[in-house]
């Protein structure tokens, strides 16, 4: 068990997501930055789908009520364990009463906390990922307690990972979407030769970009979408669907982000710049 003394701006429990239910209107949900979450679970030798805590912008203060092992990484946020600075992507052992605190955000946007065995919140529709109203909670609140496994004797094969300049990456790999052929030469030139700025409208559902490309008058029936689908509105605005995004949409689906690109974008915030690379 651990207790969330302060929840931070927006902290949730997420695993890899809720699959096979898009036709029922249920979003995938799950970790936004799978690159970071997967590596943390590997460090602890957890199952690939073990639930982690996704921490957005400002982190929580957590009291461990059981002995266990943990590691954290993703966005570069200052962290302390019992007021002593700790490193990202490094395994630490904790005892009952130890306090993990998050401080200033240095770079990136989302950090992940993994514990040995994963967070044991109830699985709903085969996933522990928070997504209201599928789950009772949309995010963690101050004072909530979360079940974790007791772990006192564990010798990790790796105690730390060196992660390169992942947070500095800004080029998003994309493939052609179903309506890619509708794009004009001028729209294509703008898409792949210029940078785009993250707009104020960005969250787990979607990221909007400030710069627009040429307007269009294409009409289409509402069609299936996925996390990473890039839609083009009639005004020329680009909307990138993320893990909590809707499962259908009526705008042309011009591009599709790779899994890596979704992780890169998940670490961007207002006024950060990105560009597209067709692969």
Tab-separated table of C-alpha atoms in Angstrom, residues 16-159:
chain	number	residue	atom	x	y	z
A	16	UNK	CA	-0.815	-0.257	-21.905
A	17	UNK	CA	-4.491	0.401	-22.546
A	18	UNK	CA	-7.907	-1.085	-23.207
A	19	UNK	CA	-7.957	-2.888	-26.560
A	20	UNK	CA	-10.648	-4.438	-28.765
A	21	UNK	CA	-13.381	-2.005	-27.735
A	22	UNK	CA	-13.063	0.844	-30.242
A	23	UNK	CA	-16.170	-0.436	-32.022
A	24	UNK	CA	-18.042	0.055	-28.727
A	25	UNK	CA	-16.830	3.666	-28.470
A	26	UNK	CA	-14.305	2.934	-25.701
A	27	UNK	CA	-10.948	4.719	-26.186
A	28	UNK	CA	-7.687	2.808	-25.783
A	29	UNK	CA	-6.432	5.042	-22.918
A	30	UNK	CA	-3.170	3.778	-21.379
A	31	UNK	CA	0.226	5.428	-20.986
A	32	UNK	CA	0.843	8.399	-23.266
A	33	UNK	CA	4.613	7.836	-23.345
A	34	UNK	CA	5.006	4.084	-23.779
A	35	UNK	CA	8.747	4.536	-24.442
A	36	UNK	CA	9.374	5.594	-20.837
A	37	UNK	CA	6.793	3.378	-19.130
A	38	UNK	CA	8.011	0.224	-20.895
A	39	UNK	CA	11.620	0.816	-19.855
A	40	UNK	CA	10.673	1.385	-16.226
A	41	UNK	CA	8.741	-1.892	-16.117
A	42	UNK	CA	11.689	-3.686	-17.715
A	43	UNK	CA	14.027	-2.285	-15.054
A	44	UNK	CA	11.822	-3.785	-12.345
A	45	UNK	CA	11.282	-6.995	-14.355
A	46	UNK	CA	7.537	-6.382	-14.261
A	47	UNK	CA	5.059	-7.711	-16.778
A	48	UNK	CA	4.925	-5.551	-19.896
A	49	UNK	CA	1.387	-4.437	-19.028
A	50	UNK	CA	2.033	-3.637	-15.345
A	51	UNK	CA	0.216	-0.476	-14.286
A	52	UNK	CA	2.310	2.628	-13.602
A	53	UNK	CA	1.499	6.101	-12.317
A	54	UNK	CA	1.430	8.776	-15.026
A	55	UNK	CA	2.385	12.169	-13.583
A	56	UNK	CA	1.630	15.331	-15.546
A	57	UNK	CA	3.649	18.558	-15.170
A	58	UNK	CA	3.741	18.705	-11.363
A	59	UNK	CA	4.309	15.537	-9.394
A	60	UNK	CA	2.817	14.058	-6.241
A	61	UNK	CA	4.115	13.467	-2.748
A	62	UNK	CA	3.845	9.782	-1.853
A	63	UNK	CA	4.257	7.854	1.395
A	64	UNK	CA	5.115	4.177	1.058
A	65	UNK	CA	3.198	2.044	3.560
A	66	UNK	CA	4.923	-1.197	2.527
A	67	UNK	CA	8.503	-2.078	1.584
A	68	UNK	CA	9.041	-2.294	-2.157
A	69	UNK	CA	11.258	-1.235	-5.044
A	70	UNK	CA	10.489	1.565	-7.489
A	71	UNK	CA	11.913	3.614	-10.337
A	72	UNK	CA	10.740	6.728	-12.158
A	73	UNK	CA	11.460	8.418	-15.480
A	74	UNK	CA	10.123	10.261	-18.482
A	75	UNK	CA	9.899	14.025	-18.097
A	76	UNK	CA	12.880	15.501	-16.280
A	77	UNK	CA	11.368	16.424	-12.903
A	78	UNK	CA	13.412	16.914	-9.746
A	79	UNK	CA	12.687	14.124	-7.246
A	80	UNK	CA	13.727	13.334	-3.678
A	81	UNK	CA	13.424	10.255	-1.485
A	82	UNK	CA	13.334	11.280	2.194
A	83	UNK	CA	14.672	14.696	1.059
A	84	UNK	CA	17.654	13.133	-0.761
A	85	UNK	CA	17.881	13.713	-4.560
A	86	UNK	CA	17.349	10.612	-6.711
A	87	UNK	CA	18.001	9.777	-10.364
A	88	UNK	CA	15.673	8.881	-13.196
A	89	UNK	CA	15.578	5.333	-14.581
A	90	UNK	CA	17.291	3.938	-11.479
A	91	UNK	CA	15.920	1.285	-9.104
A	92	UNK	CA	15.481	2.266	-5.440
A	93	UNK	CA	14.394	0.242	-2.418
A	94	UNK	CA	11.979	1.812	0.056
A	95	UNK	CA	10.709	0.886	3.511
A	96	UNK	CA	7.459	1.646	5.318
A	97	UNK	CA	7.233	5.391	5.984
A	98	UNK	CA	9.584	6.538	3.213
A	99	UNK	CA	8.473	9.678	1.362
A	100	UNK	CA	8.905	10.284	-2.375
A	101	UNK	CA	8.484	13.920	-3.436
A	102	UNK	CA	8.413	15.587	-6.834
A	103	UNK	CA	9.762	19.098	-7.385
A	104	UNK	CA	10.400	21.410	-10.333
A	105	UNK	CA	9.726	20.373	-13.918
A	106	UNK	CA	12.919	20.832	-15.937
A	107	UNK	CA	12.044	19.383	-19.358
A	108	UNK	CA	9.270	17.308	-20.866
A	109	UNK	CA	5.718	17.001	-19.572
A	110	UNK	CA	4.909	13.506	-18.266
A	111	UNK	CA	6.820	11.410	-15.750
A	112	UNK	CA	6.132	7.788	-14.818
A	113	UNK	CA	6.445	5.989	-11.486
A	114	UNK	CA	6.709	2.193	-11.515
A	115	UNK	CA	6.704	-0.123	-8.494
A	116	UNK	CA	7.683	-3.771	-8.308
A	117	UNK	CA	4.651	-5.791	-9.424
A	118	UNK	CA	2.731	-2.741	-10.655
A	119	UNK	CA	-0.096	-0.754	-9.068
A	120	UNK	CA	-2.919	-3.090	-8.064
A	121	UNK	CA	-5.987	-0.993	-8.838
A	122	UNK	CA	-9.045	-2.936	-10.087
A	123	UNK	CA	-8.973	-4.015	-13.726
A	124	UNK	CA	-12.044	-2.885	-15.676
A	125	UNK	CA	-12.593	-4.232	-19.201
A	126	UNK	CA	-9.201	-5.957	-18.968
A	127	UNK	CA	-7.262	-2.788	-18.124
A	128	UNK	CA	-6.235	-0.839	-15.032
A	129	UNK	CA	-6.054	2.414	-17.006
A	130	UNK	CA	-8.034	5.331	-15.606
A	131	UNK	CA	-10.619	6.721	-18.026
A	132	UNK	CA	-13.799	8.251	-16.642
A	133	UNK	CA	-16.620	7.108	-16.853
A	134	UNK	CA	-15.252	3.611	-17.543
A	135	UNK	CA	-13.403	3.829	-14.228
A	136	UNK	CA	-14.686	5.419	-11.026
A	137	UNK	CA	-11.822	7.926	-10.968
A	138	UNK	CA	-10.496	10.223	-13.665
A	139	UNK	CA	-7.363	11.059	-11.654
A	140	UNK	CA	-5.756	10.534	-8.251
A	141	UNK	CA	-6.843	12.685	-5.309
A	142	UNK	CA	-5.049	13.773	-2.143
A	143	UNK	CA	-5.172	11.104	0.556
A	144	UNK	CA	-6.031	8.134	-1.675
A	145	UNK	CA	-4.325	4.812	-0.892
A	146	UNK	CA	-3.273	2.399	-3.651
A	147	UNK	CA	-2.511	-1.273	-3.213
A	148	UNK	CA	0.989	-2.476	-4.144
A	149	UNK	CA	2.797	-5.770	-3.574
A	150	UNK	CA	5.157	-6.202	-0.622
A	151	UNK	CA	8.697	-6.746	-1.909
A	152	UNK	CA	11.692	-6.973	0.423
A	153	UNK	CA	14.077	-9.348	-1.358
A	154	UNK	CA	14.751	-8.415	-4.953
A	155	UNK	CA	18.042	-8.235	-6.841
A	156	UNK	CA	17.481	-6.423	-10.148
A	157	UNK	CA	19.493	-7.599	-13.148
A	158	UNK	CA	19.928	-3.930	-14.080
A	159	UNK	CA	19.876	-1.153	-11.505
